[in-house]
mmCIF file of C-alpha atoms in Angstrom:
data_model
loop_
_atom_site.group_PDB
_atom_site.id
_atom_site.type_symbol
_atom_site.label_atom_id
_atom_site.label_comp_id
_atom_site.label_asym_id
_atom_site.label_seq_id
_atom_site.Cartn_x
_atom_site.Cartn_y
_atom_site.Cartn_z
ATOM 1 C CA UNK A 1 0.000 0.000 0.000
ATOM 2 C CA UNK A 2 1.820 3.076 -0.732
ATOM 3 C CA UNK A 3 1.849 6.265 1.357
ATOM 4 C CA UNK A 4 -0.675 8.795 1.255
ATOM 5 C CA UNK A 5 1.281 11.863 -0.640
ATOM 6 C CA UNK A 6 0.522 14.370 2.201
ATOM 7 C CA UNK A 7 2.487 12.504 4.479
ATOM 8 C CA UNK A 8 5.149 11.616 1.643
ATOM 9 C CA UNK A 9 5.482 15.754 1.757
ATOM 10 C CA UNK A 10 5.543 16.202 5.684
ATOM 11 C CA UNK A 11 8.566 13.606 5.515
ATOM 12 C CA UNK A 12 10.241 15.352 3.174
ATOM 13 C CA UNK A 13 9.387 18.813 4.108
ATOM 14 C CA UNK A 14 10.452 17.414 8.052
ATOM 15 C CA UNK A 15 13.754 16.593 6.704
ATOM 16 C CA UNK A 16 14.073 19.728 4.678
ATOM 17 C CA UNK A 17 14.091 21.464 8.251
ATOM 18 C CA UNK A 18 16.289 19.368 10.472
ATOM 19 C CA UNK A 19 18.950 20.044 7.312
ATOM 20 C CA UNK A 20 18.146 23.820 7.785
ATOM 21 C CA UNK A 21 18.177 23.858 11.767
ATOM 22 C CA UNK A 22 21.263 21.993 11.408
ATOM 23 C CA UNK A 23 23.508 24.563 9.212
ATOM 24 C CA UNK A 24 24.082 26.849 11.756
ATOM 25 C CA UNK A 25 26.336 24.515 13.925
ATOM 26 C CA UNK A 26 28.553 23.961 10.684
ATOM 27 C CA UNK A 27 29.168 27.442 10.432
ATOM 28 C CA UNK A 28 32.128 29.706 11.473
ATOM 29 C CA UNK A 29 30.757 33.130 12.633
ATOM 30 C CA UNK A 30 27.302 34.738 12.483
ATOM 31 C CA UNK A 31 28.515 36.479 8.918
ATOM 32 C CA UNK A 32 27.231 33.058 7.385
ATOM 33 C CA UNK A 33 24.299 32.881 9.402
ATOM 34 C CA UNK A 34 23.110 36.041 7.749
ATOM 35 C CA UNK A 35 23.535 34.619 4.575
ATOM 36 C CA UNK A 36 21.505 31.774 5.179
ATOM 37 C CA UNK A 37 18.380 33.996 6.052
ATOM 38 C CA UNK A 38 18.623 35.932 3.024
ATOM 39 C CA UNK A 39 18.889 33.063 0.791
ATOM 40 C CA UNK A 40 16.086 31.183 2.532
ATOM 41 C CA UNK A 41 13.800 34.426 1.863
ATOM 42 C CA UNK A 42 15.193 34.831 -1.659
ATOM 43 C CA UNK A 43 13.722 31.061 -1.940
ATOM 44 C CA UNK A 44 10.522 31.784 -0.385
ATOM 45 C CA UNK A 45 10.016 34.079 -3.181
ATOM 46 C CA UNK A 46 11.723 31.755 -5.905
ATOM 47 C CA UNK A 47 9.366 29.004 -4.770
ATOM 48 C CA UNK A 48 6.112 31.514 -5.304
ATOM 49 C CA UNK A 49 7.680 32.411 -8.593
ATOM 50 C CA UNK A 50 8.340 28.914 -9.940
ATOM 51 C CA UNK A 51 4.293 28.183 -9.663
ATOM 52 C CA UNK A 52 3.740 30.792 -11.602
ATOM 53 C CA UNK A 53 6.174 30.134 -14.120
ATOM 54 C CA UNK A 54 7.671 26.701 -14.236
ATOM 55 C CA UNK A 55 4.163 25.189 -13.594
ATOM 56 C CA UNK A 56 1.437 27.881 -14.728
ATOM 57 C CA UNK A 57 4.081 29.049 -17.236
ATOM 58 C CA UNK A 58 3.182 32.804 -17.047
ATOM 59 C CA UNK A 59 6.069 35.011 -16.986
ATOM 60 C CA UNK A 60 7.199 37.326 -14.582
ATOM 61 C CA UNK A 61 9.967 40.120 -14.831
ATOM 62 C CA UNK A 62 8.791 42.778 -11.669
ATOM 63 C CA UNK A 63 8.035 40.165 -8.886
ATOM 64 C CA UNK A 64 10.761 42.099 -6.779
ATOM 65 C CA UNK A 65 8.109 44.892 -6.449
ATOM 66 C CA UNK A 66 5.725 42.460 -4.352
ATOM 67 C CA UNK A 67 8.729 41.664 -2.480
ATOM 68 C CA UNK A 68 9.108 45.203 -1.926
ATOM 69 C CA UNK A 69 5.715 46.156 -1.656
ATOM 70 C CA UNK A 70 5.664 43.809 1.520
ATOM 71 C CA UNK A 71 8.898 45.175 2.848
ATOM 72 C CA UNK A 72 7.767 48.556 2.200
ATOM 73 C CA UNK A 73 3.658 48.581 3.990
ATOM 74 C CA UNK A 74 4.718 46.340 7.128
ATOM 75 C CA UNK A 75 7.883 49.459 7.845
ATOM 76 C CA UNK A 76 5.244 51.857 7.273
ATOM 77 C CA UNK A 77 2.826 50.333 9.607
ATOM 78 C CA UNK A 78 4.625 49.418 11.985
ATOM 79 C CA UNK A 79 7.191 53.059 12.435
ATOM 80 C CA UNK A 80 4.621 55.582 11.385
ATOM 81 C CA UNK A 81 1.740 54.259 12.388
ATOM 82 C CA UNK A 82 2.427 52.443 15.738
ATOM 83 C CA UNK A 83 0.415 49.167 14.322
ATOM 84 C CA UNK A 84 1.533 45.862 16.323
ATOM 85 C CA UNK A 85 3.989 43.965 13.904
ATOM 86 C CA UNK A 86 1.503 41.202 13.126
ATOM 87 C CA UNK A 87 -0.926 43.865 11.709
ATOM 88 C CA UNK A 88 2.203 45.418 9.878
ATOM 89 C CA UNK A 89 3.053 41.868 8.503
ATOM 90 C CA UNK A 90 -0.422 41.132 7.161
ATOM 91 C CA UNK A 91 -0.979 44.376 5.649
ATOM 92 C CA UNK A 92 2.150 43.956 3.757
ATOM 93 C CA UNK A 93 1.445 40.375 3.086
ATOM 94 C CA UNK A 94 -2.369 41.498 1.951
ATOM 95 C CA UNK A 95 -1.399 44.693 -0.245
ATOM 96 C CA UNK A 96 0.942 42.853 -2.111
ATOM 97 C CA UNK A 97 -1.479 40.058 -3.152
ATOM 98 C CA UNK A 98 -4.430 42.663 -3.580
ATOM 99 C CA UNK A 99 -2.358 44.610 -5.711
ATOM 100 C CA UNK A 100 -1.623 41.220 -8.000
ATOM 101 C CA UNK A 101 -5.418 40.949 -7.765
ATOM 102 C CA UNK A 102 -6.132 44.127 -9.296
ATOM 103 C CA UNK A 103 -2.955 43.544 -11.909
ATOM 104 C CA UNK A 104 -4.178 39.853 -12.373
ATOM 105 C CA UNK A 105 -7.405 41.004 -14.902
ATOM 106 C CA UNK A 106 -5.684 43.180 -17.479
ATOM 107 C CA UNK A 107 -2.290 41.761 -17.276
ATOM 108 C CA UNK A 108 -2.754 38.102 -17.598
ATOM 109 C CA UNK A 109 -4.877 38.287 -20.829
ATOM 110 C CA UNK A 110 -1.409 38.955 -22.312
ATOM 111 C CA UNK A 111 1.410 36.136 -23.285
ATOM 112 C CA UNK A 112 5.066 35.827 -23.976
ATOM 113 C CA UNK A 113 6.730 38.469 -24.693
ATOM 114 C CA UNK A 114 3.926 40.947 -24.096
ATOM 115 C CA UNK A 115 3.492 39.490 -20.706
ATOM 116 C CA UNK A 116 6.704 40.041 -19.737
ATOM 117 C CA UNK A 117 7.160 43.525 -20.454
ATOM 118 C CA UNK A 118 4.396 43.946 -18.719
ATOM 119 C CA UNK A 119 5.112 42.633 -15.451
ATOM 120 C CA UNK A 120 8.535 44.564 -16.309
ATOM 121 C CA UNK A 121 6.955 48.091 -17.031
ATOM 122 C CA UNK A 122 5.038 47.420 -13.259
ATOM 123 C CA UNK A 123 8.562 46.211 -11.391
ATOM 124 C CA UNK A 124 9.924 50.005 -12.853
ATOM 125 C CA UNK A 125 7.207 51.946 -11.802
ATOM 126 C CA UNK A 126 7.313 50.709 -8.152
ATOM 127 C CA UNK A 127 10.964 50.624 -7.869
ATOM 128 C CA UNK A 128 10.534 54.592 -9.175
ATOM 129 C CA UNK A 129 7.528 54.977 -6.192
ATOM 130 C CA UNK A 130 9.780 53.949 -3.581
ATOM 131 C CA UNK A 131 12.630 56.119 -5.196
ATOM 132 C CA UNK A 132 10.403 59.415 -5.324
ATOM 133 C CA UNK A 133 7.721 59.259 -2.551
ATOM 134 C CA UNK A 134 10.317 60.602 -0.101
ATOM 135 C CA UNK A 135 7.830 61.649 2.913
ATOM 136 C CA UNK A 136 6.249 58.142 2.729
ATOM 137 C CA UNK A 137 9.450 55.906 1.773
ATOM 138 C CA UNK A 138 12.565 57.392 2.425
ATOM 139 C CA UNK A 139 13.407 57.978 -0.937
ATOM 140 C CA UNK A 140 17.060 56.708 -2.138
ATOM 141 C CA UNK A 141 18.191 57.205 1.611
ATOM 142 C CA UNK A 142 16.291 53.940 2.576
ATOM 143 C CA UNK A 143 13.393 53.464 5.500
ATOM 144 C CA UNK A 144 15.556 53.192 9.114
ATOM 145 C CA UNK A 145 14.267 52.303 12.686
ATOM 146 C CA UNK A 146 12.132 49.268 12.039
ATOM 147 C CA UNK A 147 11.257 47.380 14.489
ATOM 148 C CA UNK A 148 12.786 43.962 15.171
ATOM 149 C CA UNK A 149 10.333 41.233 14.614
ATOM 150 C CA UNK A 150 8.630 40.038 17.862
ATOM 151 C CA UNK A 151 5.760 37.249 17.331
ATOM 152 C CA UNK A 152 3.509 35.563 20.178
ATOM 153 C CA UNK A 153 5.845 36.602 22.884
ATOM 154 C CA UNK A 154 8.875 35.634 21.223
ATOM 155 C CA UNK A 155 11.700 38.044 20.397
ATOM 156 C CA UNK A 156 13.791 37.432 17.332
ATOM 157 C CA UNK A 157 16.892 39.598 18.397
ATOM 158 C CA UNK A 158 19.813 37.412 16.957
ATOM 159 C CA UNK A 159 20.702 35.690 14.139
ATOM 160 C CA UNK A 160 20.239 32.423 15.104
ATOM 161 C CA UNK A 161 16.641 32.451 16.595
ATOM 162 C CA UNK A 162 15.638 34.739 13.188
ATOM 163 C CA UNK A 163 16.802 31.639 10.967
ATOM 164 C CA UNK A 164 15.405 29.473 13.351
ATOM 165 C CA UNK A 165 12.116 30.993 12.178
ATOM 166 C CA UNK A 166 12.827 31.996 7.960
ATOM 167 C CA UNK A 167 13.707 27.970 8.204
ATOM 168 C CA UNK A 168 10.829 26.792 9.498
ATOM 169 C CA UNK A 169 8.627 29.397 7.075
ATOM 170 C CA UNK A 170 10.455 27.825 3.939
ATOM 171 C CA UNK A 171 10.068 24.372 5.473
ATOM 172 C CA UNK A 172 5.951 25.347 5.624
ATOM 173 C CA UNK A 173 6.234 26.983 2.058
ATOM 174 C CA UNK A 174 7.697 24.297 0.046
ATOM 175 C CA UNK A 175 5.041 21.837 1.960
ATOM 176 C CA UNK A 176 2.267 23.676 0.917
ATOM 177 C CA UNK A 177 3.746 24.162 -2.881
ATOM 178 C CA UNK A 178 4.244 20.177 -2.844
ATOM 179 C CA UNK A 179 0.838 19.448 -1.993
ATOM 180 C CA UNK A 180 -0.612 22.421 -4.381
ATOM 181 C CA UNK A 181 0.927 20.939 -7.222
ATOM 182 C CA UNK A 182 -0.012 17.470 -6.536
ATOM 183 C CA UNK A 183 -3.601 18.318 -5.976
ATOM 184 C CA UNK A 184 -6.755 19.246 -8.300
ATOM 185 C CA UNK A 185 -5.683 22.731 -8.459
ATOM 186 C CA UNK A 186 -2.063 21.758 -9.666
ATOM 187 C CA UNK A 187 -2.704 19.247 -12.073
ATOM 188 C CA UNK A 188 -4.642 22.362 -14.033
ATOM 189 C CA UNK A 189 -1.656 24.408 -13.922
ATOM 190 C CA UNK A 190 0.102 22.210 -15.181
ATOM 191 C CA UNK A 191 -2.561 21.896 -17.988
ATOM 192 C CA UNK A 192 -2.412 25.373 -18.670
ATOM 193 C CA UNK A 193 0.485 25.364 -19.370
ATOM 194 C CA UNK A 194 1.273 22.796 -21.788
ATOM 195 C CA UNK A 195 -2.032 24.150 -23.822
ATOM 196 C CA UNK A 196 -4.660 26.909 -22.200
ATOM 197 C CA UNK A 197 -7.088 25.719 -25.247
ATOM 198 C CA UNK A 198 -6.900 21.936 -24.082
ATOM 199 C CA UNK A 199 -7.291 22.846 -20.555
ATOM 200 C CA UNK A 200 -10.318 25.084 -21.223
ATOM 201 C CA UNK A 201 -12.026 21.981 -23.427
ATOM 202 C CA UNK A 202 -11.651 20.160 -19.958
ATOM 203 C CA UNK A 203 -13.546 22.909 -18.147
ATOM 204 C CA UNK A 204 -10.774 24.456 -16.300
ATOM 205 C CA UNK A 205 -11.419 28.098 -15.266
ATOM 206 C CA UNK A 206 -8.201 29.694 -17.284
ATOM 207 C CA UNK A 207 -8.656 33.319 -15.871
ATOM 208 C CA UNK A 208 -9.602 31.869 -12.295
ATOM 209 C CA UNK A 209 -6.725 29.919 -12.033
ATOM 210 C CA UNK A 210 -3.928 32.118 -13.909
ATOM 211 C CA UNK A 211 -5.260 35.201 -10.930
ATOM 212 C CA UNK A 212 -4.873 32.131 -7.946
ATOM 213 C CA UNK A 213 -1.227 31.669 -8.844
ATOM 214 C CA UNK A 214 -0.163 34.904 -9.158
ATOM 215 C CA UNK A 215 -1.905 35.961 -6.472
ATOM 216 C CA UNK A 216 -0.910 33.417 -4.033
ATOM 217 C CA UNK A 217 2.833 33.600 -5.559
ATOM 218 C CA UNK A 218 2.760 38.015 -5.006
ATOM 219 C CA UNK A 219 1.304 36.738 -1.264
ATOM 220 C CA UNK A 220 5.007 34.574 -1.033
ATOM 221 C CA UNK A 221 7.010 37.367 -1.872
ATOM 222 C CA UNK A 222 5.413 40.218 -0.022
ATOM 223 C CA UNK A 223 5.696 37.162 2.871
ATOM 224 C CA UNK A 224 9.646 37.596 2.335
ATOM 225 C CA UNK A 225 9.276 41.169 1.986
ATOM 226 C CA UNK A 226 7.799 41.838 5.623
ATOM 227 C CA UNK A 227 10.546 39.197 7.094
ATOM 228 C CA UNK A 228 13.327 41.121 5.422
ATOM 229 C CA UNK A 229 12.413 44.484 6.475
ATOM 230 C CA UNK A 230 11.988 43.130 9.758
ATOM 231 C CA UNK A 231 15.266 41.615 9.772
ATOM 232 C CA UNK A 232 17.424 44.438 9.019
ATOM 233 C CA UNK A 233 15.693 47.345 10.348
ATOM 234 C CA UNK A 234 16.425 48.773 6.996
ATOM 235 C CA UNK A 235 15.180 48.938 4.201
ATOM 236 C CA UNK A 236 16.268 50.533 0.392
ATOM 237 C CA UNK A 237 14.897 50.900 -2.941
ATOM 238 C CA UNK A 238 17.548 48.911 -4.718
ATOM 239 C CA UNK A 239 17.028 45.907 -2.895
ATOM 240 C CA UNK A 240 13.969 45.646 -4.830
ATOM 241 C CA UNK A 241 14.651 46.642 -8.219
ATOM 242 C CA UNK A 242 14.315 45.135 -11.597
ATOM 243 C CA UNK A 243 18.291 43.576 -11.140
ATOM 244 C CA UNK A 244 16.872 41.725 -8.362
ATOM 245 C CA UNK A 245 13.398 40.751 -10.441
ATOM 246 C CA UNK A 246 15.774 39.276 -12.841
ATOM 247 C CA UNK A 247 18.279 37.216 -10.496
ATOM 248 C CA UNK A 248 14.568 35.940 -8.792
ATOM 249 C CA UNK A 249 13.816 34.093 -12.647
ATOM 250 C CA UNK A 250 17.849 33.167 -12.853
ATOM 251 C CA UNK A 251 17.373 31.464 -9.549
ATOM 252 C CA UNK A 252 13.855 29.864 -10.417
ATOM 253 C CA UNK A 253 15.715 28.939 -14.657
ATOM 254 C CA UNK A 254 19.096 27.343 -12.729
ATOM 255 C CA UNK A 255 17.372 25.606 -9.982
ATOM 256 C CA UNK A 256 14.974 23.736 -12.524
ATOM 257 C CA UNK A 257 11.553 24.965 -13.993
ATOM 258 C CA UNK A 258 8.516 22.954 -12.349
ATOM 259 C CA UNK A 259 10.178 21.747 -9.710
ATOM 260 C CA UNK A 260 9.694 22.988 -6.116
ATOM 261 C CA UNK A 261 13.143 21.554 -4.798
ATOM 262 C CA UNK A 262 14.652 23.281 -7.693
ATOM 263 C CA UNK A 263 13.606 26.891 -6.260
ATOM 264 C CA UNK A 264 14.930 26.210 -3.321
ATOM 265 C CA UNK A 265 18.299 24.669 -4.682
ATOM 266 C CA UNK A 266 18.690 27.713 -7.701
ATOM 267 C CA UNK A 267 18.000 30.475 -4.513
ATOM 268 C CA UNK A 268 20.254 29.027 -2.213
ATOM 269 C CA UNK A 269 23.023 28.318 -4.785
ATOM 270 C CA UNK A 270 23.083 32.202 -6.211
ATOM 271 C CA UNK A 271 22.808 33.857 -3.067
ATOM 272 C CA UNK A 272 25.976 31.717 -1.757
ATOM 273 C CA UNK A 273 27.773 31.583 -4.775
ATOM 274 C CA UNK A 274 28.941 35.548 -4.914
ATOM 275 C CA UNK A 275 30.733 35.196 -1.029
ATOM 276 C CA UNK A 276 32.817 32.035 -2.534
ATOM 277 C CA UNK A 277 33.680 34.014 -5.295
ATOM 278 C CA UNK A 278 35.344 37.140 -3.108
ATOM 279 C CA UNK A 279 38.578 35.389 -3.284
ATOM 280 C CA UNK A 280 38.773 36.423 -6.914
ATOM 281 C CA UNK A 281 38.286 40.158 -6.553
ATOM 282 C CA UNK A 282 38.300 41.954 -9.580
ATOM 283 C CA UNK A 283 37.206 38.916 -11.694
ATOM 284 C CA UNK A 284 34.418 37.856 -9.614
ATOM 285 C CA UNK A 285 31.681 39.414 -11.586
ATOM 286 C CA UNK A 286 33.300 37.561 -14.474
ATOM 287 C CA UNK A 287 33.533 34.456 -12.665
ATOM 288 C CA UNK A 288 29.733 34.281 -11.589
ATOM 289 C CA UNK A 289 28.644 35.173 -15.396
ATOM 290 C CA UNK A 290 30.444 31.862 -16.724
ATOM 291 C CA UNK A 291 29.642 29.874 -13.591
ATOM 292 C CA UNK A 292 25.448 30.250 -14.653
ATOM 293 C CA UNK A 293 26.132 30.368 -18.629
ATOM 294 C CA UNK A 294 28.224 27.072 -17.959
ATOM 295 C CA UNK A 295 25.225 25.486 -15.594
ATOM 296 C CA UNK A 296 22.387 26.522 -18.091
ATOM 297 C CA UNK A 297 24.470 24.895 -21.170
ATOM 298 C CA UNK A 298 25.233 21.545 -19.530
ATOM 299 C CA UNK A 299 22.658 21.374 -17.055
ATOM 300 C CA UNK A 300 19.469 22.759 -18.984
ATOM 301 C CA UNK A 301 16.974 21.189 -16.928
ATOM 302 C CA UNK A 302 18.600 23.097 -13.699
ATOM 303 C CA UNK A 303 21.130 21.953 -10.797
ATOM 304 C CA UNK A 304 18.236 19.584 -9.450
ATOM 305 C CA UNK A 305 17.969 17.962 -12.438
ATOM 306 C CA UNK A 306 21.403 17.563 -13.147
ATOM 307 C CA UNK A 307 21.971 16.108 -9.491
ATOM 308 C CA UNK A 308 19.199 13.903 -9.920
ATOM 309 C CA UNK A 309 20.922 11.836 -13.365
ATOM 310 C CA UNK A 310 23.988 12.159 -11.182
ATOM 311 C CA UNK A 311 22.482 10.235 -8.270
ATOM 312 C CA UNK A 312 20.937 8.042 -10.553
ATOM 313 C CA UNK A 313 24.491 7.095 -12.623
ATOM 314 C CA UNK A 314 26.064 6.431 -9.481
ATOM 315 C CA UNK A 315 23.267 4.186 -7.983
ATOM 316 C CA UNK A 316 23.695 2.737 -11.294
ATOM 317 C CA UNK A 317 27.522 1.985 -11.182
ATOM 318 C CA UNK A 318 27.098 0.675 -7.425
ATOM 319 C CA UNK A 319 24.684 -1.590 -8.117
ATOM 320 C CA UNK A 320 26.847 -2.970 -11.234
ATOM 321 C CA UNK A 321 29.531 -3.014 -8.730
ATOM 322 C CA UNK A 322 27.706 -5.086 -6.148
ATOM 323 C CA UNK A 323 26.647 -7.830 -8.819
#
């Protein structure tokens, strides 16, 4: 009898997180630790993004706006407005995906190319929002004096107890994305996809669904928005600009299209990759650009799938080695 595929996903989400709670006892100094966070955020988002396009297959070149948007509303909330933190986090959380909600009708009638310039056009007008709405965002200067994140009587004042927590929200995230894409809902993404006019002959709600993924994927990043700004206590326009919209598809594209584990893997991999490459100073831009043309030429169906005919090949030769 084989396993029900929720608890197939708890397993593997469960071990997901002891891996995570375990990194921090491998690592040197706090400098690391800091890392980690970001790149577990940067695959919160990557996740989000990778239903939208590696399964839906819409798209996206201004997601870093939702992830600013989020950042952005919860700072605002929280400093100006004297709003508990939980309200700040859900307002950012809730503007961003009522703002896909409201982009979702006009914008998703488009494809290819058309859709993303669109998505591009909206990632430049909020990056220019947060540059020239001084009074309200700080302007180039950056937001300061946000609160530290305290949740349910718990104070996340260091490092460690902070990725104690982005952990366990990426552990709940790629859960969630596992069972979405094995359920009803998934398996007409998925359809969509590969053919919208198929998938409508079958009676799937195109619009309906193409709004649920975006939304819920704008939801993930404005999620990683409000535990970013809460993080550093600081917050910029360039950390959300349309360089960073691009490195979020890069990471989604390397890790492997339509594949959860991929996301995570791709997000992980890019936001680690620039501190190994400091050694090399003056190259290292250099460096990282042949590093992902390399990976995309010889690994085109991303580093998880590449590891995955790797595992294979060696179960392979072990087993011929046993007989």
């Amino acid at each position: 009898m084989k396993r029900p595929l929720l608890g197939r996903t708890i397993v593997q989400a469960g071990l997901f997180l002891a891996l995570l709670l375990a990194v921090p006892y491998l690592l040197p100094n706090d400098y690391y630790l800091s890392i980690c966070i970001l790149g577990c955020l940067s695959a919160i988002i990557a996740v989000g993004l990778n239903l939208l396009m590696g399964y839906a297959g819409q798209i996206s070149l201004g997601h870093a706006a939702f992830y600013g948007i989020g950042a952005y509303v919860t700072a605002i909330c929280t400093t100006r407005f004297g709003l508990p933190i939980p309200v700040g986090m859900a307002a950012g959380v809730g503007l961003a995906m009522v703002v896909a909600w409201v982009m979702a009708e006009p914008i998703l009638k488009l494809k290819g190319h058309y859709l993303a310039m669109a998505t591009l056009g909206f990632g430049i007008i909020v990056a220019i929002v947060f540059n020239e709405a001084v009074d309200l965002t700080g302007g180039p200067s950056g937001y300061v004096g946000i609160p530290r994140l305290s949740l349910l009587g718990f104070d996340f004042d260091s490092d460690r107890s902070y990725y104690n927590l982005v952990a366990v929200v990426l552990s709940l995230v790629v859960l969630a994305s596992l069972n979405l894409m094995r359920s009803r809902t998934g398996r007409a993404l998925r359809a969509l996809h590969v053919s919208e006019k198929a998938a409508a002959s079958l009676g799937i709600d195109i619009a309906a669904h193409k709004r649920f993924v975006f939304v819920l994927s704008a939801g993930l990043a404005g999620l990683a928005g409000v535990l970013y700004a809460h993080y550093l206590s600081f917050i910029a326009p360039a950390s959300f600009g349309f360089g960073v919209s691009v490195q979020l598809v890069v990471m989604v594209v390397l890790g492997g299209m339509a594949n959860v584990w991929g996301s995570v893997v791709g997000a992980l991999f890019l936001t680690a990759l620039p501190e190994a490459l400091r050694e090399f100073e003056d190259i290292d831009i250099l460096v990282y650009g042949a590093i992902l043309v390399l990976t995309i030429m010889y690994v085109p169906d991303g580093l998880t799938g590449g590891l995955g005919r790797l595992f294979r090949k060696l179960r392979r030769v072990g087993g011929g080695a046993a007989r």
